[in-house]
Coordinates of C-alpha atoms and ligand atoms in Angstrom, one line a residue:
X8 CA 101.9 95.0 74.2
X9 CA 102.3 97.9 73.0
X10 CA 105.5 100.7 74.0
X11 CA 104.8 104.3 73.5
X12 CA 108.2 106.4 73.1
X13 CA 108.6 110.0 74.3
X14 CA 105.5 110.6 75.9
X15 CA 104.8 114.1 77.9
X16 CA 103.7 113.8 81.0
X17 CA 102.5 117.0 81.5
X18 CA 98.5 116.7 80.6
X19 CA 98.8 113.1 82.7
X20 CA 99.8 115.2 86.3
X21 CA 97.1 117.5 87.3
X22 CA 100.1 120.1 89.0
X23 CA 100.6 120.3 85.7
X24 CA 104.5 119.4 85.7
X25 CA 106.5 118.8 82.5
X26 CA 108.1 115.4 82.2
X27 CA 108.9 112.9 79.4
X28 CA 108.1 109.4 80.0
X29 CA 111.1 107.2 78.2
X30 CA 108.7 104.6 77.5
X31 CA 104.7 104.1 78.6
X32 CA 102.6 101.1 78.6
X33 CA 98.5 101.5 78.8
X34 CA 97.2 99.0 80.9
X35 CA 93.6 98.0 80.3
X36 CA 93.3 94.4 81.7
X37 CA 95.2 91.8 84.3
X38 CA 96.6 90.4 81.0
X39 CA 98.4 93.4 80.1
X40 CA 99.5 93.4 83.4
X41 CA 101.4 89.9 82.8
X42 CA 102.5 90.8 79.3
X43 CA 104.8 93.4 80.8
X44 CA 105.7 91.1 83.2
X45 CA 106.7 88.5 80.9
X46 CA 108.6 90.7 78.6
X47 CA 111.9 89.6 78.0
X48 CA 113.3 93.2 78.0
X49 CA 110.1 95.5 80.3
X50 CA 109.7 92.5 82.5
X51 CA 112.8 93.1 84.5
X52 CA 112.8 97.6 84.0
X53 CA 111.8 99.0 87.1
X54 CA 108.2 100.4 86.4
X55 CA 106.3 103.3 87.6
X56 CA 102.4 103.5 88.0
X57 CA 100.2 106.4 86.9
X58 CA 96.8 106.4 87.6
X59 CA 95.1 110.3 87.0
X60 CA 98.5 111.9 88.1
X61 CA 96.6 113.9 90.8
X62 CA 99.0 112.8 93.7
X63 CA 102.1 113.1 92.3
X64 CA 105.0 115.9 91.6
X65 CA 106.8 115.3 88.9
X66 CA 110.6 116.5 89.2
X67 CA 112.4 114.7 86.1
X68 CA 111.9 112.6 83.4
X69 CA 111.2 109.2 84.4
X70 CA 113.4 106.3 83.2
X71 CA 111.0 103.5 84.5
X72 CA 108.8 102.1 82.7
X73 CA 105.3 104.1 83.5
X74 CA 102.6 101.9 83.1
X75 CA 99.4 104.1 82.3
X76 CA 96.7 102.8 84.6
X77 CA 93.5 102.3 82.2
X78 CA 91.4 99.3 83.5
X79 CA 87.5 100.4 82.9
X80 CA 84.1 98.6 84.2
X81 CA 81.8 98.9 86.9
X82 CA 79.0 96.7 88.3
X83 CA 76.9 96.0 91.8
X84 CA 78.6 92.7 92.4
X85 CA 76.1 92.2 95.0
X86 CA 72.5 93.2 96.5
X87 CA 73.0 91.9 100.2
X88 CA 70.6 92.8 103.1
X89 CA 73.5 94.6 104.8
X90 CA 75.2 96.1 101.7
X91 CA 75.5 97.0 97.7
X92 CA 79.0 95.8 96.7
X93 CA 80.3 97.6 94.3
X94 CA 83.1 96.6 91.5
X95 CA 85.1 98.8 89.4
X96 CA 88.4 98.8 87.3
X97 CA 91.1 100.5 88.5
X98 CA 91.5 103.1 85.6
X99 CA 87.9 104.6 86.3
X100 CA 87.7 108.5 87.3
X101 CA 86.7 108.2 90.9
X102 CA 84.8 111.0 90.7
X103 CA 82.6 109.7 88.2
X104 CA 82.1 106.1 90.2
X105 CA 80.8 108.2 93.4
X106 CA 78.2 109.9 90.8
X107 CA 77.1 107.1 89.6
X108 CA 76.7 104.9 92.5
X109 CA 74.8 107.9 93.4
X110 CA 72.2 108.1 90.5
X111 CA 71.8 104.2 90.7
X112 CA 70.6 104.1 94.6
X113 CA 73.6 102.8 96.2
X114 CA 74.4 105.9 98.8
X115 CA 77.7 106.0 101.1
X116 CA 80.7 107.8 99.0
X117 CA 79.0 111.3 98.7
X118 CA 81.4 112.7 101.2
X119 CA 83.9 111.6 98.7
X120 CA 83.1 113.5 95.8
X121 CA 85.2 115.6 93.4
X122 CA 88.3 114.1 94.7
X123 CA 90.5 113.4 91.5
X124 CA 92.1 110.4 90.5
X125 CA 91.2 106.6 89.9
X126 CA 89.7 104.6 91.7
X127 CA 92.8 101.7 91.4
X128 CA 94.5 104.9 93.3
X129 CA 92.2 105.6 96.1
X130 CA 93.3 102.5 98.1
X131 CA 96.6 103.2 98.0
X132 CA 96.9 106.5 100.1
X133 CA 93.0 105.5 101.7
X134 CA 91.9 108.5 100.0
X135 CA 89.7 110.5 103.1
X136 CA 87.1 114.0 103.1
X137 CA 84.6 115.0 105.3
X138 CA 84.6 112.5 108.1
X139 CA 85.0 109.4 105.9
X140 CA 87.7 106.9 104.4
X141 CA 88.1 104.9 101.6
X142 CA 88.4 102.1 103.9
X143 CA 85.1 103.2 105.9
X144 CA 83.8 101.8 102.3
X145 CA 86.4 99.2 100.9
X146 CA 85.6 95.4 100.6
X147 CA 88.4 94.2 98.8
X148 CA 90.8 94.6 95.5
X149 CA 92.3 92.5 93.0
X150 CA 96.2 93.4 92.3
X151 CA 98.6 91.7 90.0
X152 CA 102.1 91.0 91.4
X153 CA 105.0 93.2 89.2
X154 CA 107.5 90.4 89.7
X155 CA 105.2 86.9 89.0
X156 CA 102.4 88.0 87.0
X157 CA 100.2 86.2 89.8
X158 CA 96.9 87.8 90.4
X159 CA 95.8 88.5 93.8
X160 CA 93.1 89.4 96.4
X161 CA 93.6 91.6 99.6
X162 CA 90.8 92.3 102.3
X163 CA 90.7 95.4 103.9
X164 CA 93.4 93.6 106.7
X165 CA 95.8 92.5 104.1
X166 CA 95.2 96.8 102.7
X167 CA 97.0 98.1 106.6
X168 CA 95.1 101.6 106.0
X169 CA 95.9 104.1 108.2
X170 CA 95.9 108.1 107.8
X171 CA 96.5 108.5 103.9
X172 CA 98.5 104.8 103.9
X173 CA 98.5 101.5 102.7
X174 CA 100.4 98.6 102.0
X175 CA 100.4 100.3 98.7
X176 CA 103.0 103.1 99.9
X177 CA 104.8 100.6 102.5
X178 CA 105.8 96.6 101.5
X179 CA 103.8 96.8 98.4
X180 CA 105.2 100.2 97.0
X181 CA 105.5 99.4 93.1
X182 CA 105.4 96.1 93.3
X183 CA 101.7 95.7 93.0
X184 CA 99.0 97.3 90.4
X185 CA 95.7 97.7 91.8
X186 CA 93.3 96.5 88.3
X187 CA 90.3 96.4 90.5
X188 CA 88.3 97.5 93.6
X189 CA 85.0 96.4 95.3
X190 CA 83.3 98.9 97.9
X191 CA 80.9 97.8 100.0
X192 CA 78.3 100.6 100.7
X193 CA 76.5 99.8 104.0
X194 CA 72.4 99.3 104.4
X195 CA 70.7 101.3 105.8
X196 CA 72.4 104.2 104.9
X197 CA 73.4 106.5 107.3
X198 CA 74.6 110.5 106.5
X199 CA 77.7 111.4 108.2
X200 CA 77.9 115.2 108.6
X201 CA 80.0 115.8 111.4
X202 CA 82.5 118.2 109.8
X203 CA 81.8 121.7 110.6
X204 CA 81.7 122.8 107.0
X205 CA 79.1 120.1 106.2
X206 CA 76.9 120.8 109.6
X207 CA 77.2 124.7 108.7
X208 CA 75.7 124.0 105.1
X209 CA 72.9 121.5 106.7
X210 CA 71.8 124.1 109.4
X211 CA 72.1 127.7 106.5
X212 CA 69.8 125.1 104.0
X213 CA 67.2 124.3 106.5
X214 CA 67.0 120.8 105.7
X215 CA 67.0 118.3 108.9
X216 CA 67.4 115.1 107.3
X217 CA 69.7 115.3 104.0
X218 CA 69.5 112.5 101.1
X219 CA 73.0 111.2 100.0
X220 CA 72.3 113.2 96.8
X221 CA 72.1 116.1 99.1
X222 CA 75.0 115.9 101.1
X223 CA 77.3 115.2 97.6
X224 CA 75.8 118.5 96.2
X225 CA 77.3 120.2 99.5
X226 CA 80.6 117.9 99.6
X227 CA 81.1 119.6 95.7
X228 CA 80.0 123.2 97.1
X229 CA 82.4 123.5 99.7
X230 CA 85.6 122.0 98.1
X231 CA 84.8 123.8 94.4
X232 CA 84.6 127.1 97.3
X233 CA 88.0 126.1 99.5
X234 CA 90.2 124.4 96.4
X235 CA 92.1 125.0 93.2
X236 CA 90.5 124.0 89.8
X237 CA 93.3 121.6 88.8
X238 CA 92.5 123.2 84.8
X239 CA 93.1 126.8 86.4
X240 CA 95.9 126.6 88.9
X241 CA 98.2 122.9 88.5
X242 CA 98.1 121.6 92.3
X243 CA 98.2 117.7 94.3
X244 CA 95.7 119.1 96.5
X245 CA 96.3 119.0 100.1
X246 CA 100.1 119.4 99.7
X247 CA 101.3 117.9 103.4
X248 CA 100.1 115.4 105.9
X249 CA 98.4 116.8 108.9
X250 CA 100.7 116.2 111.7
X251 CA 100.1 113.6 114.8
X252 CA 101.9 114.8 118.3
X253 CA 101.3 114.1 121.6
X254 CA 99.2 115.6 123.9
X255 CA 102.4 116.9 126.1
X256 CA 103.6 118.5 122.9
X257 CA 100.2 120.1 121.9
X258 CA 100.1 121.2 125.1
X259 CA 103.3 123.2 125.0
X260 CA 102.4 124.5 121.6
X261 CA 99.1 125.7 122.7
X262 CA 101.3 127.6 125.4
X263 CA 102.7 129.4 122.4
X264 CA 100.0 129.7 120.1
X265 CA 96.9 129.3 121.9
X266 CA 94.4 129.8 118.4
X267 CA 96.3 126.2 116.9
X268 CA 93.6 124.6 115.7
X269 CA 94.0 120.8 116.6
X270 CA 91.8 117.8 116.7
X271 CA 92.0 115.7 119.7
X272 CA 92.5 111.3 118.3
X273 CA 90.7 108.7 120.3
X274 CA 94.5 107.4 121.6
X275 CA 94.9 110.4 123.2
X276 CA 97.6 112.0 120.6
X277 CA 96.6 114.8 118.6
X278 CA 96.5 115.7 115.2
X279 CA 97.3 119.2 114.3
X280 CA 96.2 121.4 110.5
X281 CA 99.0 121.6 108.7
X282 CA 97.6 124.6 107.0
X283 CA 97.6 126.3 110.2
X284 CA 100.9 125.4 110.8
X285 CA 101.8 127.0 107.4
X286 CA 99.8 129.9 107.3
X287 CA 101.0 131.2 111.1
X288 CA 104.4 131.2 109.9
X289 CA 103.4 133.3 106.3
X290 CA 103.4 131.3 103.9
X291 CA 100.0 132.1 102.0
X292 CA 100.4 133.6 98.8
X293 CA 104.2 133.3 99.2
X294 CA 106.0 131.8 95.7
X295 CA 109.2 130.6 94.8
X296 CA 109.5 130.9 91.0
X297 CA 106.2 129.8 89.5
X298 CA 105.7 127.8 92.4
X299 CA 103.1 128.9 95.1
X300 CA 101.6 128.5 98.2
X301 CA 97.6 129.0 97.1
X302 CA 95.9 132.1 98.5
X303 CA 92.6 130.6 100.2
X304 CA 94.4 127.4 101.6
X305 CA 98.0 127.3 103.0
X306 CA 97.6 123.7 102.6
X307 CA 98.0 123.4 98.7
X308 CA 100.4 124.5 96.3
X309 CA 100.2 125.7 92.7
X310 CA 101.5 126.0 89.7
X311 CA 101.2 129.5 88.6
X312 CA 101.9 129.0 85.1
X313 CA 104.6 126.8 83.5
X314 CA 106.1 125.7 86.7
X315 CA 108.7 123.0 87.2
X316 CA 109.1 120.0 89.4
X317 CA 112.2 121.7 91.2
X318 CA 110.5 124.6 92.5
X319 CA 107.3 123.2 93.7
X320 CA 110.1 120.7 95.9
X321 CA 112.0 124.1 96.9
X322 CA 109.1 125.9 98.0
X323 CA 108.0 122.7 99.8
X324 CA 111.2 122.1 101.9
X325 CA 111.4 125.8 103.1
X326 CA 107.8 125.8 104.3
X327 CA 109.4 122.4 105.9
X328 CA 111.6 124.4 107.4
X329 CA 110.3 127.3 108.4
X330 CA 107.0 125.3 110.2
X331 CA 110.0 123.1 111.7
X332 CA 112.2 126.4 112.6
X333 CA 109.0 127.8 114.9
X334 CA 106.9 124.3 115.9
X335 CA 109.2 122.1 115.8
X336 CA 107.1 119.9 113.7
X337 CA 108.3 118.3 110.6
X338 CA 105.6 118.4 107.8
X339 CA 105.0 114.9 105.6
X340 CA 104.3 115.7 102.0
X341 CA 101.6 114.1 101.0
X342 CA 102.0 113.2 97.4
X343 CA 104.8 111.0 96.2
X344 CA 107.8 113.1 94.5
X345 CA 109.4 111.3 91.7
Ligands
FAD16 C1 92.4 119.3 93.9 C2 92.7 118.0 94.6 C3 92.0 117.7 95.7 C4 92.3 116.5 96.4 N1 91.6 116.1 97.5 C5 91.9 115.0 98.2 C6 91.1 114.6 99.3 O1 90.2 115.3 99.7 N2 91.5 113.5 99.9 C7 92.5 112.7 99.5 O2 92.7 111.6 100.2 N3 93.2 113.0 98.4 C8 92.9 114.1 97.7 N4 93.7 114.5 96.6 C9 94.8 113.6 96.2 C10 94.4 112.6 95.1 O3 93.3 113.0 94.4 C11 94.2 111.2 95.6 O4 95.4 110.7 96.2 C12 93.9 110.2 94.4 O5 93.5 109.0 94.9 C13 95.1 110.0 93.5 O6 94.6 109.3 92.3 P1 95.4 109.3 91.0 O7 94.7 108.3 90.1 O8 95.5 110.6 90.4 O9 96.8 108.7 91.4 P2 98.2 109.1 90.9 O10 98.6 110.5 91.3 O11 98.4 108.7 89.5 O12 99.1 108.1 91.7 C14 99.3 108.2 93.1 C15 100.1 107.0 93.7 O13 99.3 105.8 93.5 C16 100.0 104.9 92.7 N5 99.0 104.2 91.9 C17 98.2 104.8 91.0 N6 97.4 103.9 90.5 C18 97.7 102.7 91.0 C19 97.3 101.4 90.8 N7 96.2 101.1 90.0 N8 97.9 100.3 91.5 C20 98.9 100.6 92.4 N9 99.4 101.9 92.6 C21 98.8 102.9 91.9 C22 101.0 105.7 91.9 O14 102.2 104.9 91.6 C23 101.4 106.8 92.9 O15 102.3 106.3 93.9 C24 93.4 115.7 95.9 C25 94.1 116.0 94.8 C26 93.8 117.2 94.1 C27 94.5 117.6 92.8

């Protein structure tokens, strides 16, 4: 096993956020997983995961013992009637997997595309774009316990997804590392373009009846159009939750602001656009310090240019407060602040 001292965190978070890790570990196999574990120093230090650093604000230097996510592979497990299952390690660019599934005939994540990360990430928040989940796709994952060393496998029941959540940010929260994940990609393959931007780009191209190829190329399009280039502008993507109320309170909102744009749930509660929220009370374009609230989406916030943990989290809790001050709503940051 091997420590490195003094490592800067700043090229491994993609907001771009300057932070020393005391001590890092790279993590390539199970085995490495357990040689931490059994450490007679390490095995005890509370530890911190990193996978591509793309859903996480950095506000300090971090005492615990990061453990640098790095577990490669990827393979059709298995050709069934019903399905391609897919395998692959934990520390593979996400991304990347989707392409390649892609190019190798096995459709179903191209509405996934171009979001960043790992893959040993994507169950842990049940990463979601365009109408589907990671676990619309997810067979199961192998994880190795941070206290035993015991390996482990855990279904998609054992996983408790639910809107950008898991087991992996509730009982399981640093306790488990995710080394690998199996998708199972349904036959026969079926588009799903139900989100307005997607239908938009299906009617303006013509085409009726889009490959999986297709519908990728358009998934890119639209969020290269509507997002921050991580290299250009430092940013966690979509920056808060999108907030669940009832249909009493969207009701009396709706009295006040009748253009809230809201999405009616199948249990009757309703889930409301953050962005809206944050862009009705003026927040686009708005900074504090080098911290800013992106000009095309209210949703995400940037780093402008040598920005600190500190002020992304200050401009964060007075758009908190502010969205709270006239909705009433309290906003749910999406990535995880350390
Ligand atoms: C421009 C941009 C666009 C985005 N768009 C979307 C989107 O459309 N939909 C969406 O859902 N998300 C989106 N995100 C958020 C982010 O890409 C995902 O959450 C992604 O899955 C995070 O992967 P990561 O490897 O970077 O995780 P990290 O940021 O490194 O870690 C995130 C959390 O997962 C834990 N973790 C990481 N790896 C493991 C592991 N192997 N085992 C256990 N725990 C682990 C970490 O401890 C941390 O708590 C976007 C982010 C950006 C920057």
């Amino acid at each position: 096993m091997q420590i490195e001292t003094g490592v800067n965190l700043r090229s491994y978070n993609t907001f771009g956020l300057p932070a020393l890790a005391h001590r890092l570990v790279r993590v390539r196999s199970d085995a490495d997983v357990r040689a931490v574990v059994d450490h007679p120093e390490h095995g005890r230090a509370p530890k911190f995961l990193l996978g591509g650093g793309s859903n996480v604000v950095l506000t300090r230097d971090v005492q615990a013992l990061v453990l640098k996510i790095e577990v490669r592979g990827r393979r059709l497990l298995e050709e069934r009637p019903d399905a391609f299952i897919v395998e692959a390690g934990a520390g593979e660019n996400w991304h990347d997997l989707v392409d390649w599934t892609l190019a190798q005939g096995w459709p179903g994540l191209e509405n996934l595309g171009l979001i960043p990360g790992t893959v040993g990430a994507a169950p842990v928040q049940n990463i979601g774009a365009y109408g589907v989940e990671l676990q619309d796709r997810f067979d199961s994952l192998d994880a190795v316990d941070l206290v035993t060393g015991r390996s482990v496998t855990l279904t998609r029941a054992m996983c408790h997804f639910g809107y950008r959540d898991s087991v992996f940010k509730q009982a399981l929260a640093g306790k488990s590392v995710i080394t690998r994940v199996r998708l199972r990609l349904p036959r026969p393959w079926q588009p799903v373009l139900g989100y307005v931007d997607l239908e938009r780009r299906r009617v303006e191209s013509g085409v009726a009846m889009p490959d999986a190829r297709q519908v990728f190329e358009w998934v890119c399009a639209i969020r290269r159009a509507k997002l921050p280039d991580p290299s250009e502008f430092g940013n966690a993507g979509s920056f808060f939750k999108n907030p669940v109320v009832s249909e009493a309170q969207c009701r009396d909102i709706i009295g006040r602001d009748p253009e809230i744009v809201h999405y009616p749930l199948p249990d009757g509660s309703v889930k409301l656009a953050a962005g809206w929220l944050i862009d009705a009370c003026g927040w686009k374009g708005k900074s504090v310090g080098r911290a800013a609230v992106y000009e095309r989406q209210a949703l995400v916030l940037v780093n402008r240019g040598g920005a600190i943990g500190a002020e992304v989290v200050t401009l964060a809790r007075a758009i908190q407060e502010s969205v709270y001050g006239r909705f009433g709503i309290r906003l749910e940051p999406e990535p995880v602040v350390v």
